[in-house]
mmCIF file of C-alpha atoms in Angstrom:
data_model
loop_
_atom_site.group_PDB
_atom_site.id
_atom_site.type_symbol
_atom_site.label_atom_id
_atom_site.label_comp_id
_atom_site.label_asym_id
_atom_site.label_seq_id
_atom_site.Cartn_x
_atom_site.Cartn_y
_atom_site.Cartn_z
ATOM 1 C CA MET Y 1 6.924 -50.581 -5.719
ATOM 2 C CA MET Y 2 8.093 -47.152 -4.603
ATOM 3 C CA LEU Y 3 8.491 -44.252 -7.010
ATOM 4 C CA PRO Y 4 11.876 -42.482 -7.013
ATOM 5 C CA SER Y 5 12.339 -39.460 -4.816
ATOM 6 C CA ILE Y 6 11.712 -36.114 -6.482
ATOM 7 C CA ASN Y 7 14.336 -33.961 -4.816
ATOM 8 C CA MET Y 8 13.960 -30.216 -5.198
ATOM 9 C CA MET Y 9 16.034 -29.337 -2.149
ATOM 10 C CA SER Y 10 17.490 -25.932 -1.423
ATOM 11 C CA ALA Y 11 18.926 -23.948 1.457
ATOM 12 C CA ALA Y 12 18.564 -20.387 2.620
ATOM 13 C CA ALA Y 13 20.491 -17.949 0.457
ATOM 14 C CA ASP Y 14 23.917 -17.246 1.923
ATOM 15 C CA SER Y 15 25.233 -14.285 -0.047
ATOM 16 C CA THR Y 16 28.955 -14.022 0.590
ATOM 17 C CA ALA Y 17 30.304 -10.513 0.414
ATOM 18 C CA VAL Y 18 33.748 -9.925 -1.120
ATOM 19 C CA LYS Y 19 36.123 -8.731 1.558
ATOM 20 C CA SER Y 20 37.227 -5.146 1.107
ATOM 21 C CA ASP Y 21 40.975 -5.912 1.146
ATOM 22 C CA GLU Y 22 40.517 -8.617 -1.494
ATOM 23 C CA LEU Y 23 38.554 -6.177 -3.623
ATOM 24 C CA GLN Y 24 41.276 -3.554 -3.214
ATOM 25 C CA ARG Y 25 44.030 -5.978 -4.204
ATOM 26 C CA SER Y 26 41.994 -7.105 -7.188
ATOM 27 C CA THR Y 27 41.437 -3.496 -8.327
ATOM 28 C CA THR Y 28 45.108 -2.586 -7.927
ATOM 29 C CA SER Y 29 46.191 -5.668 -9.821
ATOM 30 C CA ILE Y 30 43.959 -4.877 -12.760
ATOM 31 C CA SER Y 31 44.864 -1.192 -12.900
ATOM 32 C CA ASP Y 32 48.598 -1.932 -12.825
ATOM 33 C CA THR Y 33 48.451 -4.676 -15.429
ATOM 34 C CA THR Y 34 49.054 -3.918 -19.086
ATOM 35 C CA PRO Y 35 47.185 -5.737 -21.860
ATOM 36 C CA THR Y 36 50.347 -7.720 -22.481
ATOM 37 C CA ASP Y 37 50.432 -8.782 -18.838
ATOM 38 C CA ILE Y 38 46.819 -9.977 -18.991
ATOM 39 C CA GLU Y 39 47.565 -12.075 -22.027
ATOM 40 C CA ASP Y 40 50.387 -13.724 -20.089
ATOM 41 C CA ILE Y 41 48.048 -14.883 -17.250
ATOM 42 C CA PRO Y 42 47.469 -18.643 -17.597
ATOM 43 C CA SER Y 43 43.858 -19.395 -18.469
ATOM 44 C CA ASP Y 44 43.724 -22.272 -15.981
ATOM 45 C CA THR Y 45 43.919 -19.827 -13.055
ATOM 46 C CA ILE Y 46 40.290 -18.832 -13.752
ATOM 47 C CA PRO Y 47 38.067 -21.585 -12.280
ATOM 48 C CA VAL Y 48 35.422 -22.923 -14.630
ATOM 49 C CA LEU Y 49 32.497 -24.622 -12.928
ATOM 50 C CA SER Y 50 30.717 -27.510 -14.573
ATOM 51 C CA LYS Y 51 26.984 -27.403 -15.212
ATOM 52 C CA ARG Y 52 26.535 -29.855 -12.357
ATOM 53 C CA GLU Y 53 28.449 -27.629 -9.924
ATOM 54 C CA LEU Y 54 26.543 -24.551 -11.082
ATOM 55 C CA ARG Y 55 23.270 -26.388 -10.526
ATOM 56 C CA ARG Y 56 24.397 -27.476 -7.063
ATOM 57 C CA GLN Y 57 25.173 -23.868 -6.187
ATOM 58 C CA ARG Y 58 21.771 -22.707 -7.415
ATOM 59 C CA VAL Y 59 20.040 -25.429 -5.414
ATOM 60 C CA ALA Y 60 22.074 -24.588 -2.302
ATOM 61 C CA ASN Y 61 21.047 -20.944 -2.531
ATOM 62 C CA ARG Y 62 17.323 -21.646 -2.416
ATOM 63 C CA ASN Y 63 15.357 -21.485 0.797
ATOM 64 C CA LEU Y 64 12.837 -24.254 0.229
ATOM 65 C CA HIS Y 65 13.860 -27.907 0.201
ATOM 66 C CA TYR Y 66 11.258 -30.520 -0.567
ATOM 67 C CA ASN Y 67 11.101 -34.199 -1.373
ATOM 68 C CA ILE Y 68 8.199 -36.278 -2.631
ATOM 69 C CA LEU Y 69 7.944 -40.049 -2.379
ATOM 70 C CA GLY Y 70 5.021 -42.173 -3.484
ATOM 71 C CA GLY Y 71 3.660 -45.314 -5.054
ATOM 72 C CA PRO Y 72 1.442 -48.347 -4.384
ATOM 73 C CA SER Y 73 1.669 -49.799 -0.909
ATOM 74 C CA TYR Y 74 -0.002 -52.092 1.610
ATOM 75 C CA THR Y 75 -0.745 -51.736 5.309
ATOM 76 C CA PRO Y 76 -2.443 -54.216 7.640
ATOM 77 C CA ASP Y 77 -4.812 -51.471 8.812
ATOM 78 C CA PHE Y 78 -6.002 -50.235 5.403
ATOM 79 C CA GLY Y 79 -5.029 -52.932 2.874
ATOM 80 C CA LEU Y 80 -3.905 -51.917 -0.626
ATOM 81 C CA LEU Y 81 -3.439 -48.200 -1.156
ATOM 82 C CA VAL Y 82 -1.612 -45.552 -3.130
ATOM 83 C CA GLY Y 83 0.425 -43.484 -0.736
ATOM 84 C CA GLY Y 84 2.617 -40.446 -0.887
ATOM 85 C CA SER Y 85 4.767 -38.478 1.530
ATOM 86 C CA ALA Y 86 6.324 -35.054 1.243
ATOM 87 C CA LEU Y 87 8.898 -33.326 3.395
ATOM 88 C CA MET Y 88 9.419 -29.567 3.252
ATOM 89 C CA THR Y 89 12.060 -27.622 5.165
ATOM 90 C CA PHE Y 90 12.665 -23.882 5.061
ATOM 91 C CA ARG Y 91 13.606 -20.854 7.141
ATOM 92 C CA MET Y 92 10.938 -18.326 8.031
ATOM 93 C CA ASN Y 93 13.488 -15.613 7.230
ATOM 94 C CA PRO Y 94 15.529 -16.806 4.222
ATOM 95 C CA SER Y 95 18.246 -14.193 4.786
ATOM 96 C CA ASP Y 96 18.913 -15.351 8.368
ATOM 97 C CA THR Y 97 21.144 -18.401 8.003
ATOM 98 C CA THR Y 98 21.345 -18.855 11.795
ATOM 99 C CA GLN Y 99 17.611 -19.446 12.055
ATOM 100 C CA ARG Y 100 16.454 -22.992 12.758
ATOM 101 C CA ARG Y 101 14.814 -24.612 9.740
ATOM 102 C CA SER Y 102 11.086 -25.295 9.947
ATOM 103 C CA VAL Y 103 9.926 -28.811 9.075
ATOM 104 C CA VAL Y 104 6.590 -29.759 7.500
ATOM 105 C CA PRO Y 105 6.084 -33.504 6.854
ATOM 106 C CA MET Y 106 2.901 -34.483 5.019
ATOM 107 C CA ALA Y 107 1.286 -37.798 4.122
ATOM 108 C CA ILE Y 108 -1.573 -38.854 1.866
ATOM 109 C CA ALA Y 109 -3.107 -42.275 1.274
ATOM 110 C CA LEU Y 110 -5.840 -43.355 -1.146
ATOM 111 C CA MET Y 111 -7.333 -46.735 -0.217
ATOM 112 C CA PHE Y 112 -8.446 -49.271 -2.824
ATOM 113 C CA LYS Y 113 -11.375 -50.122 -0.537
ATOM 114 C CA GLY Y 114 -12.382 -46.487 -0.732
ATOM 115 C CA GLY Y 115 -11.002 -43.863 1.574
ATOM 116 C CA LEU Y 116 -8.607 -40.982 2.045
ATOM 117 C CA ASN Y 117 -6.115 -40.162 4.770
ATOM 118 C CA LEU Y 118 -4.346 -36.777 5.009
ATOM 119 C CA MET Y 119 -2.003 -35.711 7.800
ATOM 120 C CA THR Y 120 0.638 -33.106 8.559
ATOM 121 C CA LYS Y 121 2.608 -32.437 11.753
ATOM 122 C CA PRO Y 122 4.444 -29.121 11.217
ATOM 123 C CA GLN Y 123 7.263 -27.716 13.347
ATOM 124 C CA LEU Y 124 7.606 -23.984 12.655
ATOM 125 C CA PHE Y 125 10.452 -21.954 14.189
ATOM 126 C CA PHE Y 126 10.442 -18.163 14.224
ATOM 127 C CA LYS Y 127 13.082 -15.444 14.765
ATOM 128 C CA GLY Y 128 15.698 -16.363 17.341
ATOM 129 C CA ASP Y 129 13.667 -19.472 18.207
ATOM 130 C CA ARG Y 130 11.658 -17.268 20.577
ATOM 131 C CA PHE Y 131 8.366 -18.629 19.290
ATOM 132 C CA ARG Y 132 7.269 -21.961 17.840
ATOM 133 C CA ILE Y 133 4.101 -23.359 16.307
ATOM 134 C CA PHE Y 134 3.719 -27.139 16.314
ATOM 135 C CA GLY Y 135 0.628 -29.244 15.794
ATOM 136 C CA THR Y 136 -1.313 -32.068 14.195
ATOM 137 C CA PHE Y 137 -3.783 -31.535 11.377
ATOM 138 C CA SER Y 138 -5.583 -34.469 9.774
ATOM 139 C CA TYR Y 139 -8.548 -35.636 7.740
ATOM 140 C CA LYS Y 140 -9.583 -39.285 7.513
ATOM 141 C CA ASN Y 141 -12.298 -41.193 5.696
ATOM 142 C CA THR Y 142 -11.317 -44.829 6.047
ATOM 143 C CA ILE Y 143 -12.333 -48.336 7.053
ATOM 144 C CA GLU Y 144 -11.180 -48.953 10.629
ATOM 145 C CA ASN Y 145 -11.665 -51.488 13.416
ATOM 146 C CA PHE Y 146 -13.028 -51.322 16.953
ATOM 147 C CA TYR Y 147 -11.877 -53.893 19.520
ATOM 148 C CA GLY Y 148 -13.758 -52.724 22.589
ATOM 149 C CA ILE Y 149 -12.195 -50.963 25.582
ATOM 150 C CA GLY Y 150 -9.750 -52.511 28.034
ATOM 151 C CA TYR Y 151 -6.879 -54.970 27.652
ATOM 152 C CA SER Y 152 -8.818 -58.179 28.341
ATOM 153 C CA THR Y 153 -11.357 -57.296 25.644
ATOM 154 C CA ASN Y 154 -8.834 -55.857 23.179
ATOM 155 C CA LYS Y 155 -6.402 -58.764 23.003
ATOM 156 C CA ASP Y 156 -9.036 -61.416 22.251
ATOM 157 C CA TYR Y 157 -11.420 -59.411 20.076
ATOM 158 C CA GLU Y 158 -11.815 -60.973 16.633
ATOM 159 C CA ARG Y 159 -10.898 -58.656 13.777
ATOM 160 C CA GLY Y 160 -13.125 -58.870 10.683
ATOM 161 C CA GLU Y 161 -15.842 -57.385 8.489
ATOM 162 C CA ASP Y 162 -18.626 -58.841 10.646
ATOM 163 C CA THR Y 163 -17.032 -58.198 14.032
ATOM 164 C CA SER Y 164 -14.941 -55.009 14.185
ATOM 165 C CA GLU Y 165 -15.050 -52.974 10.956
ATOM 166 C CA TYR Y 166 -16.708 -49.596 10.520
ATOM 167 C CA ARG Y 167 -16.431 -46.559 8.281
ATOM 168 C CA TYR Y 168 -14.742 -43.654 10.040
ATOM 169 C CA SER Y 169 -14.633 -40.030 8.943
ATOM 170 C CA GLY Y 170 -13.093 -37.284 11.007
ATOM 171 C CA ILE Y 171 -11.047 -34.130 11.143
ATOM 172 C CA GLN Y 172 -8.577 -32.858 13.728
ATOM 173 C CA VAL Y 173 -7.187 -29.334 14.125
ATOM 174 C CA ASN Y 174 -4.662 -29.289 16.972
ATOM 175 C CA PRO Y 175 -2.154 -26.412 16.947
ATOM 176 C CA TRP Y 176 0.020 -25.531 19.912
ATOM 177 C CA PHE Y 177 1.933 -22.298 20.472
ATOM 178 C CA LEU Y 178 5.189 -22.192 22.407
ATOM 179 C CA PHE Y 179 6.936 -19.096 23.802
ATOM 180 C CA ARG Y 180 10.504 -19.244 25.117
ATOM 181 C CA LEU Y 181 10.791 -18.132 28.748
ATOM 182 C CA GLY Y 182 13.640 -15.619 28.926
ATOM 183 C CA GLU Y 183 16.966 -17.060 27.779
ATOM 184 C CA SER Y 184 16.183 -20.544 29.077
ATOM 185 C CA ASN Y 185 15.361 -23.718 27.166
ATOM 186 C CA ILE Y 186 11.866 -23.742 28.662
ATOM 187 C CA PHE Y 187 8.819 -23.048 26.501
ATOM 188 C CA ALA Y 188 5.211 -22.530 27.571
ATOM 189 C CA GLY Y 189 1.983 -21.758 25.812
ATOM 190 C CA PRO Y 190 -1.600 -22.679 24.951
ATOM 191 C CA GLN Y 191 -3.006 -25.317 22.655
ATOM 192 C CA VAL Y 192 -6.348 -25.876 20.952
ATOM 193 C CA ASP Y 193 -7.823 -29.236 19.959
ATOM 194 C CA LEU Y 194 -10.900 -29.511 17.730
ATOM 195 C CA ASN Y 195 -12.150 -32.944 16.648
ATOM 196 C CA TYR Y 196 -15.164 -34.161 14.727
ATOM 197 C CA ASP Y 197 -15.527 -37.953 14.630
ATOM 198 C CA LYS Y 198 -18.223 -39.957 12.858
ATOM 199 C CA ILE Y 199 -18.752 -43.723 12.698
ATOM 200 C CA THR Y 200 -21.043 -45.259 10.081
ATOM 201 C CA LYS Y 201 -21.747 -48.812 8.892
ATOM 202 C CA PRO Y 202 -20.671 -50.525 12.129
ATOM 203 C CA ALA Y 203 -20.216 -54.299 11.934
ATOM 204 C CA ALA Y 204 -22.888 -56.490 13.516
ATOM 205 C CA GLY Y 205 -20.484 -57.605 16.219
ATOM 206 C CA MET Y 206 -19.564 -54.015 17.029
ATOM 207 C CA VAL Y 207 -23.228 -52.976 17.394
ATOM 208 C CA ASN Y 208 -23.597 -55.521 20.217
ATOM 209 C CA GLU Y 209 -20.310 -54.625 21.949
ATOM 210 C CA PRO Y 210 -21.094 -53.319 25.504
ATOM 211 C CA SER Y 211 -18.687 -50.336 25.499
ATOM 212 C CA TYR Y 212 -19.992 -49.203 22.100
ATOM 213 C CA ILE Y 213 -23.579 -49.308 23.366
ATOM 214 C CA ALA Y 214 -22.629 -47.531 26.629
ATOM 215 C CA ALA Y 215 -21.036 -44.681 24.651
ATOM 216 C CA GLY Y 216 -24.270 -44.121 22.715
ATOM 217 C CA GLY Y 217 -23.464 -46.076 19.570
ATOM 218 C CA THR Y 218 -26.322 -47.562 17.540
ATOM 219 C CA GLU Y 219 -26.718 -49.708 14.442
ATOM 220 C CA HIS Y 220 -26.622 -46.480 12.443
ATOM 221 C CA GLY Y 221 -23.322 -45.350 13.949
ATOM 222 C CA TYR Y 222 -21.861 -42.832 16.368
ATOM 223 C CA LYS Y 223 -20.648 -39.242 16.194
ATOM 224 C CA ASN Y 224 -18.947 -36.823 18.547
ATOM 225 C CA PHE Y 225 -17.526 -33.306 18.564
ATOM 226 C CA SER Y 226 -14.838 -32.441 21.097
ATOM 227 C CA SER Y 227 -13.453 -28.976 21.642
ATOM 228 C CA GLY Y 228 -10.689 -28.352 24.140
ATOM 229 C CA LEU Y 229 -8.259 -25.765 25.450
ATOM 230 C CA GLY Y 230 -5.031 -26.591 27.200
ATOM 231 C CA PHE Y 231 -1.495 -25.674 28.188
ATOM 232 C CA LEU Y 232 2.014 -26.923 27.507
ATOM 233 C CA LEU Y 233 5.221 -26.609 29.489
ATOM 234 C CA THR Y 234 8.266 -27.878 27.601
ATOM 235 C CA TYR Y 235 11.995 -28.164 28.266
ATOM 236 C CA ASP Y 236 13.850 -28.689 24.990
ATOM 237 C CA THR Y 237 17.606 -28.821 24.298
ATOM 238 C CA ARG Y 238 17.466 -31.036 21.180
ATOM 239 C CA ASP Y 239 19.842 -29.957 18.419
ATOM 240 C CA ILE Y 240 17.324 -30.758 15.638
ATOM 241 C CA PRO Y 241 13.861 -31.752 16.951
ATOM 242 C CA ALA Y 242 12.890 -33.785 13.861
ATOM 243 C CA ASN Y 243 16.001 -36.002 14.156
ATOM 244 C CA ALA Y 244 17.930 -35.250 17.320
ATOM 245 C CA TYR Y 245 21.510 -36.412 17.865
ATOM 246 C CA SER Y 246 21.756 -34.862 21.340
ATOM 247 C CA GLY Y 247 19.661 -33.143 23.956
ATOM 248 C CA THR Y 248 16.675 -33.650 26.212
ATOM 249 C CA TYR Y 249 12.955 -33.103 25.700
ATOM 250 C CA LEU Y 250 10.472 -32.983 28.592
ATOM 251 C CA ASP Y 251 6.861 -32.027 27.920
ATOM 252 C CA PHE Y 252 3.879 -31.618 30.262
ATOM 253 C CA ARG Y 253 0.491 -30.886 28.736
ATOM 254 C CA GLY Y 254 -3.095 -30.806 29.888
ATOM 255 C CA MET Y 255 -6.351 -30.433 27.962
ATOM 256 C CA MET Y 256 -9.860 -29.623 29.147
ATOM 257 C CA TYR Y 257 -12.758 -30.499 26.847
ATOM 258 C CA ASN Y 258 -15.975 -28.912 28.028
ATOM 259 C CA LYS Y 259 -19.491 -28.200 26.856
ATOM 260 C CA VAL Y 260 -18.721 -24.518 27.501
ATOM 261 C CA PHE Y 261 -16.369 -24.726 24.496
ATOM 262 C CA GLY Y 262 -18.971 -26.537 22.386
ATOM 263 C CA SER Y 263 -17.789 -30.054 23.202
ATOM 264 C CA ASP Y 264 -20.331 -32.878 23.439
ATOM 265 C CA ASN Y 265 -18.604 -34.351 26.522
ATOM 266 C CA ASN Y 266 -16.765 -33.058 29.575
ATOM 267 C CA PHE Y 267 -13.410 -34.806 29.919
ATOM 268 C CA TYR Y 268 -9.708 -34.138 30.438
ATOM 269 C CA ARG Y 269 -6.321 -35.340 29.219
ATOM 270 C CA LEU Y 270 -2.951 -35.195 30.935
ATOM 271 C CA GLU Y 271 0.238 -36.246 29.137
ATOM 272 C CA ILE Y 272 3.928 -36.426 30.062
ATOM 273 C CA ASP Y 273 6.596 -37.050 27.428
ATOM 274 C CA TYR Y 274 10.311 -37.469 28.259
ATOM 275 C CA ARG Y 275 12.947 -38.103 25.570
ATOM 276 C CA GLN Y 276 16.733 -38.081 25.621
ATOM 277 C CA TYR Y 277 19.354 -38.472 22.898
ATOM 278 C CA LYS Y 278 23.009 -39.456 23.245
ATOM 279 C CA THR Y 279 25.598 -39.464 20.443
ATOM 280 C CA VAL Y 280 27.814 -42.559 20.749
ATOM 281 C CA GLY Y 281 29.844 -42.132 17.548
ATOM 282 C CA ARG Y 282 29.772 -40.418 14.194
ATOM 283 C CA ARG Y 283 26.089 -40.395 13.122
ATOM 284 C CA LYS Y 284 25.336 -42.982 15.833
ATOM 285 C CA VAL Y 285 22.669 -42.199 18.404
ATOM 286 C CA ILE Y 286 20.901 -43.894 21.278
ATOM 287 C CA ALA Y 287 17.449 -42.420 21.933
ATOM 288 C CA TRP Y 288 15.049 -43.336 24.699
ATOM 289 C CA THR Y 289 11.631 -42.157 25.813
ATOM 290 C CA VAL Y 290 9.133 -42.557 28.646
ATOM 291 C CA GLN Y 291 5.569 -41.415 27.971
ATOM 292 C CA SER Y 292 2.328 -41.366 29.932
ATOM 293 C CA LYS Y 293 -1.062 -40.463 28.432
ATOM 294 C CA ASN Y 294 -4.202 -40.324 30.551
ATOM 295 C CA ALA Y 295 -7.866 -39.421 30.046
ATOM 296 C CA PHE Y 296 -10.395 -38.652 32.778
ATOM 297 C CA GLY Y 297 -14.124 -38.029 32.919
ATOM 298 C CA ASP Y 298 -16.822 -38.783 30.353
ATOM 299 C CA VAL Y 299 -14.429 -39.796 27.566
ATOM 300 C CA PRO Y 300 -15.953 -40.150 24.054
ATOM 301 C CA LEU Y 301 -15.550 -43.465 22.289
ATOM 302 C CA THR Y 302 -13.038 -41.990 19.830
ATOM 303 C CA LYS Y 303 -10.894 -40.128 22.404
ATOM 304 C CA TYR Y 304 -9.648 -42.979 24.567
ATOM 305 C CA VAL Y 305 -5.874 -43.297 24.827
ATOM 306 C CA LEU Y 306 -4.363 -45.654 22.232
ATOM 307 C CA SER Y 307 -1.429 -47.973 22.935
ATOM 308 C CA GLY Y 308 0.375 -48.778 19.700
ATOM 309 C CA THR Y 309 0.833 -46.101 17.046
ATOM 310 C CA PRO Y 310 3.413 -45.364 14.299
ATOM 311 C CA PHE Y 311 5.178 -43.148 16.857
ATOM 312 C CA ASP Y 312 5.663 -45.577 19.750
ATOM 313 C CA LEU Y 313 4.785 -49.322 19.889
ATOM 314 C CA ARG Y 314 5.171 -50.113 16.200
ATOM 315 C CA GLY Y 315 3.785 -53.579 15.495
ATOM 316 C CA TYR Y 316 0.402 -53.271 17.204
ATOM 317 C CA TYR Y 317 -2.713 -52.442 15.221
ATOM 318 C CA MET Y 318 -3.501 -48.784 15.816
ATOM 319 C CA GLY Y 319 -6.650 -48.636 17.925
ATOM 320 C CA GLN Y 320 -6.606 -52.259 19.036
ATOM 321 C CA PHE Y 321 -5.508 -51.435 22.570
ATOM 322 C CA ARG Y 322 -7.400 -48.507 24.069
ATOM 323 C CA ASP Y 323 -8.250 -47.467 27.596
ATOM 324 C CA LYS Y 324 -8.027 -44.363 29.779
ATOM 325 C CA SER Y 325 -4.307 -44.732 30.588
ATOM 326 C CA SER Y 326 -1.239 -45.779 28.602
ATOM 327 C CA HIS Y 327 2.437 -45.737 29.614
ATOM 328 C CA VAL Y 328 5.329 -46.483 27.241
ATOM 329 C CA MET Y 329 9.078 -47.018 27.703
ATOM 330 C CA MET Y 330 11.310 -47.428 24.649
ATOM 331 C CA ALA Y 331 14.964 -47.289 23.614
ATOM 332 C CA GLU Y 332 16.204 -47.066 20.027
ATOM 333 C CA TYR Y 333 19.660 -47.328 18.440
ATOM 334 C CA ARG Y 334 20.087 -45.301 15.234
ATOM 335 C CA GLN Y 335 23.061 -45.384 12.866
ATOM 336 C CA MET Y 336 23.756 -43.951 9.432
ATOM 337 C CA ILE Y 337 26.414 -45.557 7.208
ATOM 338 C CA ASN Y 338 29.632 -43.509 7.126
ATOM 339 C CA THR Y 339 31.745 -43.471 3.936
ATOM 340 C CA ASP Y 340 34.374 -41.215 2.361
ATOM 341 C CA LYS Y 341 31.953 -40.521 -0.536
ATOM 342 C CA SER Y 342 34.755 -41.109 -3.048
ATOM 343 C CA THR Y 343 32.477 -42.960 -5.478
ATOM 344 C CA TRP Y 344 28.817 -42.660 -6.382
ATOM 345 C CA VAL Y 345 28.117 -45.965 -4.615
ATOM 346 C CA LYS Y 346 29.674 -44.674 -1.400
ATOM 347 C CA LYS Y 347 27.754 -41.423 -1.752
ATOM 348 C CA MET Y 348 24.519 -43.390 -2.015
ATOM 349 C CA LEU Y 349 25.431 -45.569 0.965
ATOM 350 C CA SER Y 350 26.084 -42.469 3.086
ATOM 351 C CA HIS Y 351 22.356 -41.689 2.817
ATOM 352 C CA ILE Y 352 21.350 -45.099 4.218
ATOM 353 C CA GLY Y 353 20.959 -46.051 7.858
ATOM 354 C CA TYR Y 354 19.265 -48.508 10.165
ATOM 355 C CA VAL Y 355 17.646 -48.632 13.607
ATOM 356 C CA ALA Y 356 16.769 -51.248 16.202
ATOM 357 C CA TRP Y 357 14.415 -50.690 19.098
ATOM 358 C CA GLY Y 358 12.833 -52.396 22.054
ATOM 359 C CA GLY Y 359 10.247 -51.295 24.551
ATOM 360 C CA CYS Y 360 7.101 -52.023 26.466
ATOM 361 C CA GLY Y 361 3.665 -50.513 26.920
ATOM 362 C CA PHE Y 362 1.372 -50.646 29.939
ATOM 363 C CA MET Y 363 -2.346 -49.902 29.862
ATOM 364 C CA GLY Y 364 -5.272 -49.732 32.251
ATOM 365 C CA PRO Y 365 -8.406 -47.836 33.337
ATOM 366 C CA THR Y 366 -6.479 -45.464 35.660
ATOM 367 C CA PRO Y 367 -2.848 -44.242 35.762
ATOM 368 C CA GLY Y 368 -2.025 -46.521 38.694
ATOM 369 C CA LYS Y 369 -3.930 -49.634 37.622
ATOM 370 C CA ILE Y 370 -2.116 -51.716 35.008
ATOM 371 C CA GLU Y 371 -4.153 -54.460 33.340
ATOM 372 C CA GLY Y 372 -2.097 -55.154 30.222
ATOM 373 C CA VAL Y 373 1.586 -55.344 29.245
ATOM 374 C CA LEU Y 374 2.582 -54.858 25.588
ATOM 375 C CA PRO Y 375 6.215 -55.842 24.804
ATOM 376 C CA ASN Y 376 7.573 -54.498 21.527
ATOM 377 C CA LEU Y 377 10.690 -54.684 19.358
ATOM 378 C CA GLY Y 378 11.608 -53.965 15.764
ATOM 379 C CA LEU Y 379 14.069 -53.010 13.044
ATOM 380 C CA GLY Y 380 14.028 -50.140 10.598
ATOM 381 C CA LEU Y 381 15.670 -48.708 7.483
ATOM 382 C CA ARG Y 382 16.485 -45.006 7.101
ATOM 383 C CA VAL Y 383 16.978 -43.023 3.888
ATOM 384 C CA GLU Y 384 18.320 -39.475 4.259
ATOM 385 C CA VAL Y 385 16.495 -37.274 1.730
ATOM 386 C CA GLN Y 386 17.717 -33.983 3.208
ATOM 387 C CA PRO Y 387 20.514 -33.298 5.710
ATOM 388 C CA ARG Y 388 19.353 -34.861 9.005
ATOM 389 C CA MET Y 389 15.881 -35.527 7.548
ATOM 390 C CA ASN Y 390 15.013 -39.184 6.999
ATOM 391 C CA VAL Y 391 12.349 -41.346 5.456
ATOM 392 C CA ARG Y 392 11.757 -44.266 7.810
ATOM 393 C CA LEU Y 393 10.635 -47.794 7.021
ATOM 394 C CA ASP Y 394 9.965 -49.743 10.212
ATOM 395 C CA PHE Y 395 9.174 -53.414 10.826
ATOM 396 C CA GLY Y 396 7.619 -53.866 14.276
ATOM 397 C CA ARG Y 397 6.664 -56.949 16.282
ATOM 398 C CA ASP Y 398 3.478 -57.319 18.360
ATOM 399 C CA MET Y 399 4.542 -59.745 21.106
ATOM 400 C CA VAL Y 400 0.988 -60.236 22.426
ATOM 401 C CA ASN Y 401 -0.776 -61.377 19.254
ATOM 402 C CA LYS Y 402 2.435 -62.630 17.569
ATOM 403 C CA GLN Y 403 2.168 -60.434 14.468
ATOM 404 C CA ASN Y 404 4.400 -58.064 12.478
ATOM 405 C CA LEU Y 405 3.468 -54.702 10.955
ATOM 406 C CA PHE Y 406 5.281 -52.470 8.454
ATOM 407 C CA TYR Y 407 5.385 -48.642 8.592
ATOM 408 C CA PHE Y 408 6.437 -45.896 6.173
ATOM 409 C CA ASN Y 409 6.801 -42.339 7.507
ATOM 410 C CA MET Y 410 8.758 -39.101 7.314
ATOM 411 C CA THR Y 411 10.988 -38.101 10.299
ATOM 412 C CA GLU Y 412 11.794 -40.228 13.330
ATOM 413 C CA ALA Y 413 9.187 -41.833 15.587
ATOM 414 C CA PHE Y 414 10.298 -39.740 18.571
#
């Protein structure tokens, strides 16, 4: 059961100045009007706002909008849990109504088995959109599963307390800083990625798994610290990055993790992310993406590339398919319900939408060697909690293991 949304939305203050000629006419009218004339003015010419309208105006004049959703839930990865999500939007400069709104989605989950999951992926826009700060920040202490490395091992690995489960705790701090190049739509900048990962209480089957042993895992567990520096080069013409209706996004990024930076292993990551959005009607969008993620070198057990996450191949257990290379192609149709909002029912319906997607993942030990194919399709429900900001509920299908998974998140998958 989901708790109702707590909506405390607001927008940047837009103080509207009275035009000088209107003020002059108003002053002249009052000065030339006798008390008798004023008494003759019909009272209905003075607009009287209801309490509801006054409240709407006050809400609209605030800078910070936020929504909170929460309640008991269930996921195949973590079982029963109490989860909550929050979405905050605001302008860095409240008085600048032309400034792009920053978006900060947050999620928290408390597991009945014992555990905590915290995550936020902010998108902060500064003056004139000359500078941006994006990133991923997370803390996890949960029960997870390890299925080995490589498609042939992953797809047949038995999931269970005695075969794959372990207790994971970890923290990630991964900000990236983007500077606009001139007047173009190209951004470039550095990024930092700090990760501490710890595995305890590995299952008996996991302790004997060859890739776990090769990485240095023991019956007591495994731990790793990775520290990396990297670069980003991004082309971005999306109208609203968190829920684009139009535009193109092309991102190249590379990371170097090295013992010089304090990392336990020397390894590298190279990622390419292409997305495009096409409006095909009122509040109707077709979005598609092609992504490639690759790791090279002495990759730690917890830093292999994953195929199947809440942001791409929804339907596959997160972490089940891992190797050094993953490529994904997906297309998604998104539509919100359009009404004239003449009744409260129609107003409610105008905040509802749906999506349908299909795609495929490819994985292997090198970028050019494909060992596994992961078809994927699914349906989703959208609830607009702020203008162009949605809560998404997705139902995805794993075509390899013939299973379905359910997802609840803020903002679109891509």
